[in-house]
Coordinates of C-alpha atoms in Angstrom, one line a residue:
M1 CA 110.4 102.2 86.2
E2 CA 112.9 101.7 83.4
A3 CA 110.5 102.9 80.7
L4 CA 110.4 106.5 81.9
S5 CA 114.2 106.5 82.5
Q6 CA 114.6 105.4 78.8
A7 CA 112.3 108.2 77.7
I8 CA 114.2 110.7 79.8
S9 CA 117.6 109.5 78.4
S10 CA 116.3 109.7 74.9
G11 CA 115.1 113.2 75.5
V12 CA 118.5 114.5 76.4
S13 CA 120.8 115.2 73.4
V14 CA 124.4 116.0 73.2
P15 CA 124.3 119.4 71.7
Y16 CA 127.8 120.1 70.7
K17 CA 131.2 118.6 69.9
K18 CA 134.6 120.1 69.6
S19 CA 135.6 120.8 66.0
S20 CA 138.9 119.4 64.8
A21 CA 139.3 122.2 62.3
P22 CA 140.2 125.7 63.1
I23 CA 137.5 128.4 62.7
Q24 CA 137.8 130.5 59.6
S25 CA 136.6 134.1 59.5
H26 CA 134.7 133.3 56.2
G27 CA 132.7 130.3 55.3
P28 CA 129.6 128.5 56.5
I29 CA 128.9 127.9 60.1
S30 CA 125.9 126.4 61.9
S31 CA 125.3 128.5 65.0
L32 CA 129.0 128.2 66.0
I33 CA 129.9 129.5 69.4
L34 CA 133.5 130.2 70.4
R35 CA 134.2 129.7 74.1
K36 CA 136.6 128.1 76.4
A37 CA 136.8 124.3 76.2
R38 CA 134.5 122.6 78.6
S39 CA 136.1 120.0 80.7
P40 CA 134.5 116.5 80.8
A41 CA 132.8 115.5 84.0
N42 CA 135.4 112.8 84.7
P43 CA 138.6 114.2 83.2
S44 CA 141.8 112.3 83.0
P45 CA 145.0 113.7 84.5
V46 CA 146.7 115.9 82.0
S47 CA 150.2 117.3 81.9
S48 CA 149.4 120.8 80.6
R49 CA 146.9 123.5 81.6
S50 CA 146.5 124.6 78.0
S51 CA 143.7 122.1 77.5
L52 CA 141.6 124.1 80.0
I53 CA 142.0 127.5 78.4
R54 CA 142.3 127.0 74.7
A55 CA 139.5 128.4 72.6
S56 CA 137.5 125.8 70.7
S57 CA 134.5 125.9 68.4
I58 CA 131.3 124.5 69.7
Q59 CA 128.5 123.6 67.3
H60 CA 124.9 123.7 68.4
S61 CA 123.2 120.6 67.0
K62 CA 119.7 122.2 66.9
S63 CA 120.6 125.0 64.7
S64 CA 118.9 124.7 61.3
A65 CA 120.4 127.2 59.0
S66 CA 124.1 127.4 57.9
I67 CA 125.3 130.9 58.4
D68 CA 128.1 132.4 56.1
L69 CA 130.1 134.9 58.1
S70 CA 131.0 136.6 54.8
D71 CA 127.3 137.4 54.3
P72 CA 126.7 141.0 55.6
N73 CA 123.3 139.9 56.9
W74 CA 124.6 136.9 58.9
K75 CA 123.8 138.5 62.3
S76 CA 120.1 138.9 61.4
K77 CA 120.0 135.3 60.1
Y78 CA 121.5 134.0 63.3
E79 CA 119.1 136.0 65.4
R80 CA 116.1 134.6 63.4
D81 CA 117.5 131.1 63.9
F82 CA 117.9 131.8 67.6
E83 CA 114.4 133.2 67.9
Q84 CA 113.0 130.1 66.2
R85 CA 114.9 127.7 68.6
F86 CA 113.8 129.6 71.7
S87 CA 110.1 130.1 70.6
I88 CA 107.9 128.5 73.3
P89 CA 105.2 126.0 72.4
H90 CA 101.6 127.2 72.7
I91 CA 98.2 125.6 72.9
T92 CA 97.2 127.3 69.6
D93 CA 99.9 125.3 67.8
V94 CA 97.6 122.3 68.1
F95 CA 94.3 124.1 68.6
P96 CA 94.4 127.1 66.3
D97 CA 90.8 128.0 67.2
A98 CA 91.3 127.8 71.0
E99 CA 89.4 130.6 72.7
A100 CA 91.2 133.3 74.6
I101 CA 89.4 134.9 77.5
R102 CA 90.1 137.9 79.7
S103 CA 92.4 136.9 82.5
T104 CA 90.8 136.1 85.9
F105 CA 94.1 137.0 87.6
C106 CA 94.0 140.5 89.2
L107 CA 95.3 141.6 92.5
K108 CA 92.3 143.9 92.9
M109 CA 90.3 140.7 93.4
R110 CA 91.9 137.9 95.3
S111 CA 89.0 135.4 95.2
P112 CA 87.5 135.1 91.7
T113 CA 83.9 133.7 91.7
E114 CA 81.8 132.0 89.1
D115 CA 80.0 135.2 88.6
F116 CA 83.1 136.8 87.3
V117 CA 85.1 134.7 84.8
G118 CA 85.4 137.4 82.2
G119 CA 88.0 139.6 83.8
Y120 CA 88.7 141.8 86.8
P121 CA 85.8 143.7 88.5
S122 CA 86.9 147.3 87.6
D123 CA 86.4 149.8 84.9
E124 CA 90.0 150.8 85.2
E125 CA 92.8 149.1 83.2
W126 CA 95.1 147.1 85.4
H127 CA 98.7 147.5 84.2
G128 CA 100.1 144.3 85.8
Y129 CA 100.1 142.1 82.7
I130 CA 103.1 141.1 80.6
N131 CA 102.9 141.7 76.9
N132 CA 103.5 138.6 74.8
N133 CA 106.2 140.5 72.9
D134 CA 108.2 141.3 76.0
R135 CA 111.7 139.8 75.9
V136 CA 114.6 139.2 78.2
L137 CA 118.2 139.4 77.0
L138 CA 120.0 136.0 77.4
K139 CA 123.5 137.3 77.2
V140 CA 124.5 140.7 78.6
I141 CA 128.3 140.8 78.2
S142 CA 129.9 142.0 75.0
Y143 CA 133.2 140.3 74.8
S144 CA 136.0 142.0 72.8
S145 CA 138.0 138.8 72.2
P146 CA 137.6 135.0 72.4
T147 CA 140.6 135.1 74.9
S148 CA 138.6 137.1 77.5
A149 CA 137.9 135.2 80.6
G150 CA 134.7 133.2 80.1
A151 CA 134.1 134.5 76.6
E152 CA 131.3 133.0 74.6
C153 CA 131.5 134.2 71.0
I154 CA 129.6 133.5 67.9
D155 CA 132.3 134.5 65.5
P156 CA 136.1 134.9 65.8
D157 CA 135.6 138.7 66.3
C158 CA 133.2 138.2 69.2
S159 CA 130.6 140.3 67.4
W160 CA 127.6 141.4 69.5
V161 CA 124.5 139.5 68.6
E162 CA 121.2 140.0 70.4
Q163 CA 119.6 136.8 71.8
W164 CA 116.1 137.4 73.2
I165 CA 113.9 135.0 75.2
H166 CA 110.3 135.3 76.5
R167 CA 109.6 137.3 79.6
A168 CA 107.6 135.5 82.3
G169 CA 104.5 136.7 84.0
P170 CA 100.7 137.0 83.8
R171 CA 99.1 137.7 80.4
E172 CA 95.9 139.7 79.8
K173 CA 94.4 136.7 77.8
I174 CA 94.2 133.2 79.1
Y175 CA 93.4 129.9 77.4
F176 CA 91.9 127.9 80.2
R177 CA 88.7 128.6 82.1
P178 CA 89.5 128.2 85.8
E179 CA 86.4 126.3 86.6
Q180 CA 87.4 123.7 84.0
V181 CA 90.9 123.2 85.2
K182 CA 92.3 120.3 87.2
A183 CA 95.9 121.1 88.1
A184 CA 98.4 118.5 89.4
I185 CA 101.8 119.1 90.9
I186 CA 104.6 116.5 91.2
T187 CA 108.1 116.6 92.7
C188 CA 110.7 114.3 91.3
G189 CA 114.3 113.3 91.9
G190 CA 116.0 114.0 95.3
L191 CA 115.2 116.5 98.0
C192 CA 116.1 120.1 97.7
P193 CA 115.4 123.2 99.9
G194 CA 112.5 125.1 98.6
L195 CA 110.2 122.3 97.2
N196 CA 107.4 123.2 99.6
D197 CA 107.8 126.9 98.9
V198 CA 107.2 126.3 95.2
I199 CA 104.3 123.9 95.8
R200 CA 102.7 126.5 98.1
H201 CA 102.8 129.3 95.6
I202 CA 101.6 127.2 92.7
V203 CA 98.5 126.4 94.8
I204 CA 98.0 130.0 96.0
T205 CA 98.3 131.4 92.5
L206 CA 96.0 128.8 91.0
E207 CA 93.4 129.8 93.6
I208 CA 93.8 133.5 92.7
Y209 CA 93.0 132.5 89.1
G210 CA 89.9 130.7 90.4
V211 CA 91.0 127.1 90.2
K212 CA 89.2 124.9 92.7
N213 CA 90.5 121.4 91.7
I214 CA 94.2 121.2 92.6
V215 CA 95.9 117.9 93.5
G216 CA 99.4 116.7 94.4
I217 CA 100.7 113.5 92.8
P218 CA 102.6 111.6 95.5
F219 CA 106.2 110.4 95.0
G220 CA 106.9 111.8 91.6
Y221 CA 106.0 110.1 88.4
R222 CA 105.5 106.9 90.3
G223 CA 102.3 108.3 91.7
F224 CA 100.7 108.1 88.3
S225 CA 100.9 104.3 88.2
D226 CA 101.1 103.0 91.7
K227 CA 97.5 102.0 92.7
D228 CA 98.4 102.2 96.4
L229 CA 99.2 106.0 96.0
T230 CA 96.2 108.4 95.9
E231 CA 96.3 112.0 94.8
M232 CA 96.3 114.6 97.5
P233 CA 93.8 117.5 97.4
L234 CA 95.6 120.8 97.8
S235 CA 94.3 124.2 98.8
R236 CA 95.7 127.4 100.4
K237 CA 94.6 125.9 103.8
V238 CA 96.6 122.7 103.2
V239 CA 99.8 124.5 102.0
Q240 CA 99.7 127.6 104.2
N241 CA 102.6 126.7 106.4
I242 CA 104.4 123.9 104.5
H243 CA 107.3 126.3 103.6
L244 CA 108.3 126.3 107.2
S245 CA 109.6 122.8 106.8
G246 CA 112.1 121.2 104.5
G247 CA 111.5 118.2 102.3
S248 CA 108.4 117.8 100.0
L249 CA 104.8 117.6 101.1
L250 CA 104.2 115.3 98.2
G251 CA 107.3 113.1 98.6
V252 CA 109.9 112.4 95.9
S253 CA 111.2 109.4 93.9
R254 CA 113.2 108.6 90.8
G255 CA 112.1 106.9 87.7
G256 CA 108.5 106.0 87.0
P257 CA 106.1 104.4 84.5
S258 CA 106.2 104.9 80.7
V259 CA 105.2 108.2 79.2
S260 CA 102.2 106.6 77.6
E261 CA 101.0 105.3 81.0
I262 CA 101.5 108.7 82.6
V263 CA 99.4 110.4 79.9
D264 CA 96.8 107.6 80.2
S265 CA 96.6 108.3 83.9
M266 CA 96.3 112.1 83.3
E267 CA 93.4 111.5 80.9
E268 CA 91.6 109.2 83.3
R269 CA 92.0 111.8 86.1
G270 CA 91.0 114.7 83.9
I271 CA 94.3 116.6 84.6
N272 CA 94.8 119.5 82.1
M273 CA 97.6 121.4 83.9
L274 CA 100.7 119.6 85.1
F275 CA 103.5 121.3 87.1
V276 CA 106.7 119.3 87.3
L277 CA 109.4 120.1 89.8
G278 CA 112.7 118.4 89.0
G279 CA 116.1 118.5 87.3
N280 CA 117.3 117.7 83.8
G281 CA 116.0 114.1 83.8
T282 CA 112.6 115.1 85.2
H283 CA 112.4 117.9 82.7
A284 CA 113.1 115.5 79.8
G285 CA 110.3 113.4 81.1
A286 CA 108.0 116.5 81.3
N287 CA 108.9 117.3 77.7
A288 CA 108.1 113.7 76.6
I289 CA 104.7 114.1 78.4
H290 CA 104.1 117.4 76.6
N291 CA 104.8 115.8 73.2
E292 CA 102.6 112.8 74.0
C293 CA 99.7 115.1 74.9
R294 CA 100.2 117.0 71.6
K295 CA 100.3 113.7 69.7
R296 CA 96.9 112.8 71.3
K297 CA 95.6 116.3 70.7
L298 CA 94.9 116.9 74.4
K299 CA 94.5 120.5 75.6
V300 CA 97.1 120.1 78.4
A301 CA 99.7 122.6 79.7
V302 CA 102.9 121.0 81.0
V303 CA 105.2 123.4 82.8
G304 CA 108.5 122.7 84.5
V305 CA 110.1 124.4 87.5
P306 CA 113.9 123.6 87.6
K307 CA 114.8 121.9 90.8
T308 CA 118.5 121.0 91.1
I309 CA 120.5 121.8 94.2
D310 CA 123.7 121.5 92.0
N311 CA 122.6 124.6 90.0
D312 CA 123.4 122.7 86.7
I313 CA 120.4 123.9 84.5
L314 CA 121.5 125.7 81.3
H315 CA 121.0 129.4 80.8
M316 CA 119.7 130.2 84.3
D317 CA 121.4 132.4 86.9
K318 CA 120.6 129.9 89.6
T319 CA 118.1 127.3 90.6
F320 CA 116.1 127.2 93.8
G321 CA 117.9 125.5 96.7
F322 CA 121.3 126.4 95.5
D323 CA 121.7 129.5 97.7
T324 CA 120.5 127.5 100.7
A325 CA 123.0 124.7 100.0
V326 CA 125.9 127.1 99.8
E327 CA 124.8 128.8 103.0
E328 CA 124.4 125.4 104.8
A329 CA 127.7 124.2 103.4
Q330 CA 129.4 127.0 105.4
R331 CA 128.5 125.2 108.6
A332 CA 130.3 122.0 107.5
I333 CA 133.3 123.9 106.2
N334 CA 133.5 125.9 109.4
S335 CA 133.4 122.7 111.5
A336 CA 136.1 121.2 109.3
Y337 CA 138.2 124.3 109.8
I338 CA 137.8 124.3 113.6
E339 CA 138.6 120.6 113.8
A340 CA 141.7 121.0 111.6
H341 CA 142.9 124.2 113.2
S342 CA 142.5 122.8 116.7
A343 CA 144.4 119.6 116.1
Y344 CA 148.1 119.0 115.6
H345 CA 148.6 118.7 111.9
G346 CA 144.9 118.7 111.5
M347 CA 143.1 118.3 108.2
G348 CA 139.4 118.7 107.4
I349 CA 137.8 117.2 104.2
V350 CA 134.3 118.3 103.3
K351 CA 132.4 116.6 100.4
L352 CA 129.6 118.6 98.9
M353 CA 127.0 117.9 96.2
G354 CA 127.8 118.2 92.6
R355 CA 127.7 115.2 90.3
N356 CA 128.8 116.9 87.1
S357 CA 129.0 120.6 88.2
G358 CA 131.1 122.0 91.0
F359 CA 129.1 125.2 91.7
I360 CA 128.3 124.4 95.3
A361 CA 131.9 123.5 96.2
M362 CA 133.3 126.5 94.3
Q363 CA 130.9 129.1 95.8
A364 CA 131.0 127.6 99.3
S365 CA 134.8 127.7 99.2
L366 CA 134.7 131.2 98.0
A367 CA 132.2 132.3 100.6
S368 CA 133.9 130.6 103.6
G369 CA 137.4 131.9 103.0
Q370 CA 138.6 128.9 105.0
V371 CA 139.3 126.4 102.2
D372 CA 142.8 125.7 101.0
I373 CA 142.0 123.3 98.2
C374 CA 138.8 123.1 96.1
L375 CA 138.3 120.1 93.8
I376 CA 135.5 120.1 91.2
P377 CA 134.6 117.7 88.3
E378 CA 135.3 120.3 85.6
V379 CA 139.0 120.8 86.5
P380 CA 141.4 117.9 86.1
F381 CA 143.9 117.1 88.9
N382 CA 146.4 114.5 90.1
L383 CA 146.6 113.3 93.6
H384 CA 150.1 112.0 93.4
G385 CA 153.3 113.3 91.8
P386 CA 155.3 116.5 92.2
N387 CA 152.4 118.7 91.3
G388 CA 149.7 116.6 92.9
V389 CA 147.2 117.5 95.6
L390 CA 149.0 115.4 98.3
K391 CA 152.3 117.2 97.7
H392 CA 150.5 120.5 98.2
L393 CA 148.8 119.2 101.4
K394 CA 152.3 118.4 102.7
Y395 CA 153.4 122.0 102.0
L396 CA 150.3 123.3 103.8
I397 CA 150.9 121.1 106.9
E398 CA 154.6 122.2 107.0
T399 CA 153.8 125.9 106.6
K400 CA 150.4 126.4 108.1
G401 CA 150.0 123.4 110.4
S402 CA 146.5 122.6 109.1
A403 CA 144.5 122.4 105.9
V404 CA 140.9 122.3 104.7
I405 CA 139.8 120.6 101.5
C406 CA 136.4 121.0 99.8
V407 CA 135.5 118.3 97.3
A408 CA 132.5 118.1 94.9
E409 CA 131.0 114.6 94.8
G410 CA 131.7 114.2 91.1
A411 CA 135.4 115.2 91.3
G412 CA 138.2 112.7 90.7
Q413 CA 136.0 109.9 89.3
N414 CA 138.8 109.0 86.9
L415 CA 140.9 108.0 89.9
L416 CA 138.3 105.5 91.1
E417 CA 137.3 102.1 89.9
K418 CA 134.6 102.5 87.2
T419 CA 131.1 101.1 87.8
N420 CA 128.3 100.6 85.4
A421 CA 125.7 100.7 88.1
K422 CA 122.9 103.3 87.6
D423 CA 120.1 104.6 89.8
A424 CA 116.4 104.7 88.9
S425 CA 116.8 107.9 86.9
G426 CA 119.5 106.3 84.8
N427 CA 122.3 108.3 86.4
T428 CA 125.6 106.5 86.9
I429 CA 126.3 105.8 90.6
L430 CA 129.4 107.7 91.5
G431 CA 132.3 106.4 93.5
D432 CA 133.0 108.1 96.8
F433 CA 135.9 110.3 96.1
G434 CA 135.7 111.9 99.5
V435 CA 136.5 108.7 101.2
H436 CA 139.1 107.9 98.6
I437 CA 141.1 111.2 99.2
Q438 CA 140.8 110.6 102.9
Q439 CA 142.4 107.2 102.6
E440 CA 145.0 108.3 100.2
T441 CA 145.9 111.3 102.4
K442 CA 146.4 109.1 105.4
K443 CA 148.5 106.6 103.4
Y444 CA 150.7 109.3 101.9
F445 CA 151.5 111.1 105.2
K446 CA 152.3 107.7 106.8
E447 CA 154.8 107.1 104.0
V448 CA 156.5 110.5 104.5
S449 CA 156.4 110.0 108.3
I450 CA 154.3 113.0 109.1
P451 CA 151.6 112.5 111.7
I452 CA 148.2 114.0 110.7
D453 CA 144.7 114.1 112.2
V454 CA 142.1 113.8 109.4
K455 CA 138.4 114.6 109.9
Y456 CA 135.9 113.8 107.1
I457 CA 132.5 115.5 106.8
D458 CA 129.7 114.7 104.4
P459 CA 126.7 117.0 105.1
T460 CA 124.8 116.0 101.9
Y461 CA 121.6 114.8 103.5
M462 CA 121.6 117.5 106.2
I463 CA 121.8 120.2 103.5
R464 CA 119.1 118.6 101.3
A465 CA 116.6 118.4 104.1
V466 CA 116.6 122.0 105.4
R467 CA 114.0 124.6 104.7
A468 CA 114.9 127.3 102.1
N469 CA 116.6 130.5 103.2
A470 CA 115.2 133.9 102.5
S471 CA 116.9 134.3 99.1
D472 CA 115.6 130.9 97.9
G473 CA 112.2 131.6 99.5
I474 CA 111.8 134.6 97.2
L475 CA 113.0 132.7 94.2
C476 CA 110.6 129.8 94.9
T477 CA 107.7 132.2 95.3
V478 CA 108.3 133.9 91.9
L479 CA 109.0 130.6 90.1
G480 CA 105.8 129.1 91.4
Q481 CA 103.7 132.1 90.5
N482 CA 105.2 132.3 87.0
A483 CA 104.7 128.6 86.3
V484 CA 100.9 129.1 86.8
H485 CA 101.0 132.3 84.7
G486 CA 102.6 130.4 81.9
A487 CA 100.1 127.5 82.0
F488 CA 97.1 129.9 81.9
A489 CA 98.7 131.8 79.1
G490 CA 98.5 128.6 77.0
Y491 CA 102.2 127.7 77.0
S492 CA 103.3 124.1 77.4
G493 CA 106.6 122.2 77.2
I494 CA 108.2 125.2 78.9
T495 CA 110.2 125.9 82.1
V496 CA 110.6 129.0 84.1
G497 CA 113.8 130.5 85.5
I498 CA 115.7 133.6 86.4
I499 CA 118.0 134.9 83.7
N500 CA 120.2 138.0 84.2
T501 CA 118.0 138.8 87.2
H502 CA 114.8 138.7 85.2
Y503 CA 112.2 135.8 85.0
A504 CA 111.7 134.2 81.7
Y505 CA 110.2 131.2 79.9
L506 CA 112.3 128.7 78.0
P507 CA 111.4 125.7 75.9
I508 CA 112.3 122.6 77.9
T509 CA 114.3 121.3 74.9
E510 CA 116.8 124.1 75.3
V511 CA 117.6 123.5 79.0
I512 CA 117.9 119.7 79.0
E513 CA 120.6 119.4 76.3
Y514 CA 123.4 119.0 78.8
P515 CA 124.1 120.0 82.4
K516 CA 125.5 123.5 83.0
S517 CA 129.0 123.3 84.4
V518 CA 131.7 125.5 85.9
D519 CA 133.9 127.1 83.2
P520 CA 137.5 126.7 84.3
N521 CA 138.3 130.0 82.6
S522 CA 135.4 131.9 84.2
R523 CA 136.0 134.8 86.5
M524 CA 134.2 133.0 89.3
W525 CA 136.6 130.0 89.2
H526 CA 139.5 132.5 89.1
R527 CA 138.1 134.2 92.2
C528 CA 137.9 130.8 93.9
L529 CA 141.5 130.1 93.1
T530 CA 142.5 133.5 94.4
S531 CA 140.8 132.8 97.6
T532 CA 142.2 129.3 98.2
G533 CA 145.7 130.1 96.8
Q534 CA 145.9 126.6 95.3
P535 CA 148.2 125.8 92.4
D536 CA 147.3 123.7 89.3
F537 CA 147.4 120.0 90.3
I538 CA 148.5 118.8 86.9

């Protein structure tokens, strides 16, 4: 199991570092981006808020060309460099003579047959295909200054530079004959609402293309090596109603065999399309599989579908399961509010998912309107002291008579005893800050002789196991369909996501560099603070 974890860890690079030197308006840069400083996942208590809002230079490690801002053509050079980084791998990179055939995907014919593998059965052109040159704009806000809330700038003047990525969808030409395809689907990591929805629509779309041989690999990457686990035949009949239940039809697990063993198993089974549902670590593994297939000159398409309930995948508006998690978190927050509001000096503490990113806690707090304090990994805070969380809780009890706290699981890790323990995916096992703040709160109020009634709620496993809501159901449907379209178009080593409300393909390497996190200077975090009314706890 450790072999794949090592491959995954080696596949994730740290893409940037803070520059110690100030940015000059002239001189060479290497894809520099000016933005607000990103807080570490486990920040130490600080005495000044300035560390959260100062502008800092961030250097992208994958940029190849140094760009001189004094060069009048620096924008076009940057755009070319960006286009090269975000170009998506294609079968023809390894097989330049690969044959392209007319697509078998057409909604005028829902059941392709062997008699019709050359295209749709109509003399009329069908205008449902995506042109290979279609692009989606990655950034849509033109900032006027690096000091604007959430600003991400390439130069000190925040000049507008176009950054285009590949639009997702069906192509008119495909590079796999459906009758020769054996497609496999795996789900890795933890549970997340929507897994069955994505599986369902991958299978349905594959069948529309004409694929007859579709299998599910049980329990993630483990299913490639465990001889006791057999692949599961999949069809529309099998998956028709699986979206009505939570969990994963195929099961999930962390870790797995080595990349070489996985590709050996794929060769032995004759798999030439692999759809991987998982988060950053799983995607790093998928990218390693893609590279190994290329190294062996195998005509295989490896396509990822980002699955992280924490919503911490780079560049994407959101990942499936996130909306459902926020909606379900409302139930826990509302229960905590009722408990706190109904008790004398009542206090409700809710711990939500979010190892490195506090998106669920932030948006659930904002949506509920019942949270007084929201604590996330990206924003440092102190529990004790004149500006600490406990002092503010005392103020709330004295003025309101009750309080509700929402805590992301990765918050406050610097206040806990450190551990070197890791799970099967190589993730550090976090301390339970929810329990810690509960204990510290009881201890503090006992010391100040104020009686309190604390209720602690951790709905993590209840939220993970529910079925996707309507919003996530739609997202899962489109992601599953576009994953299949990308594979048939000959792309590999890619993932699919929604970006600025449009669906796009990205090279896996660009989304696994580091987890997306809440920007403490973003408008969304400011909105959350406006809702809770909490001060700085530093």
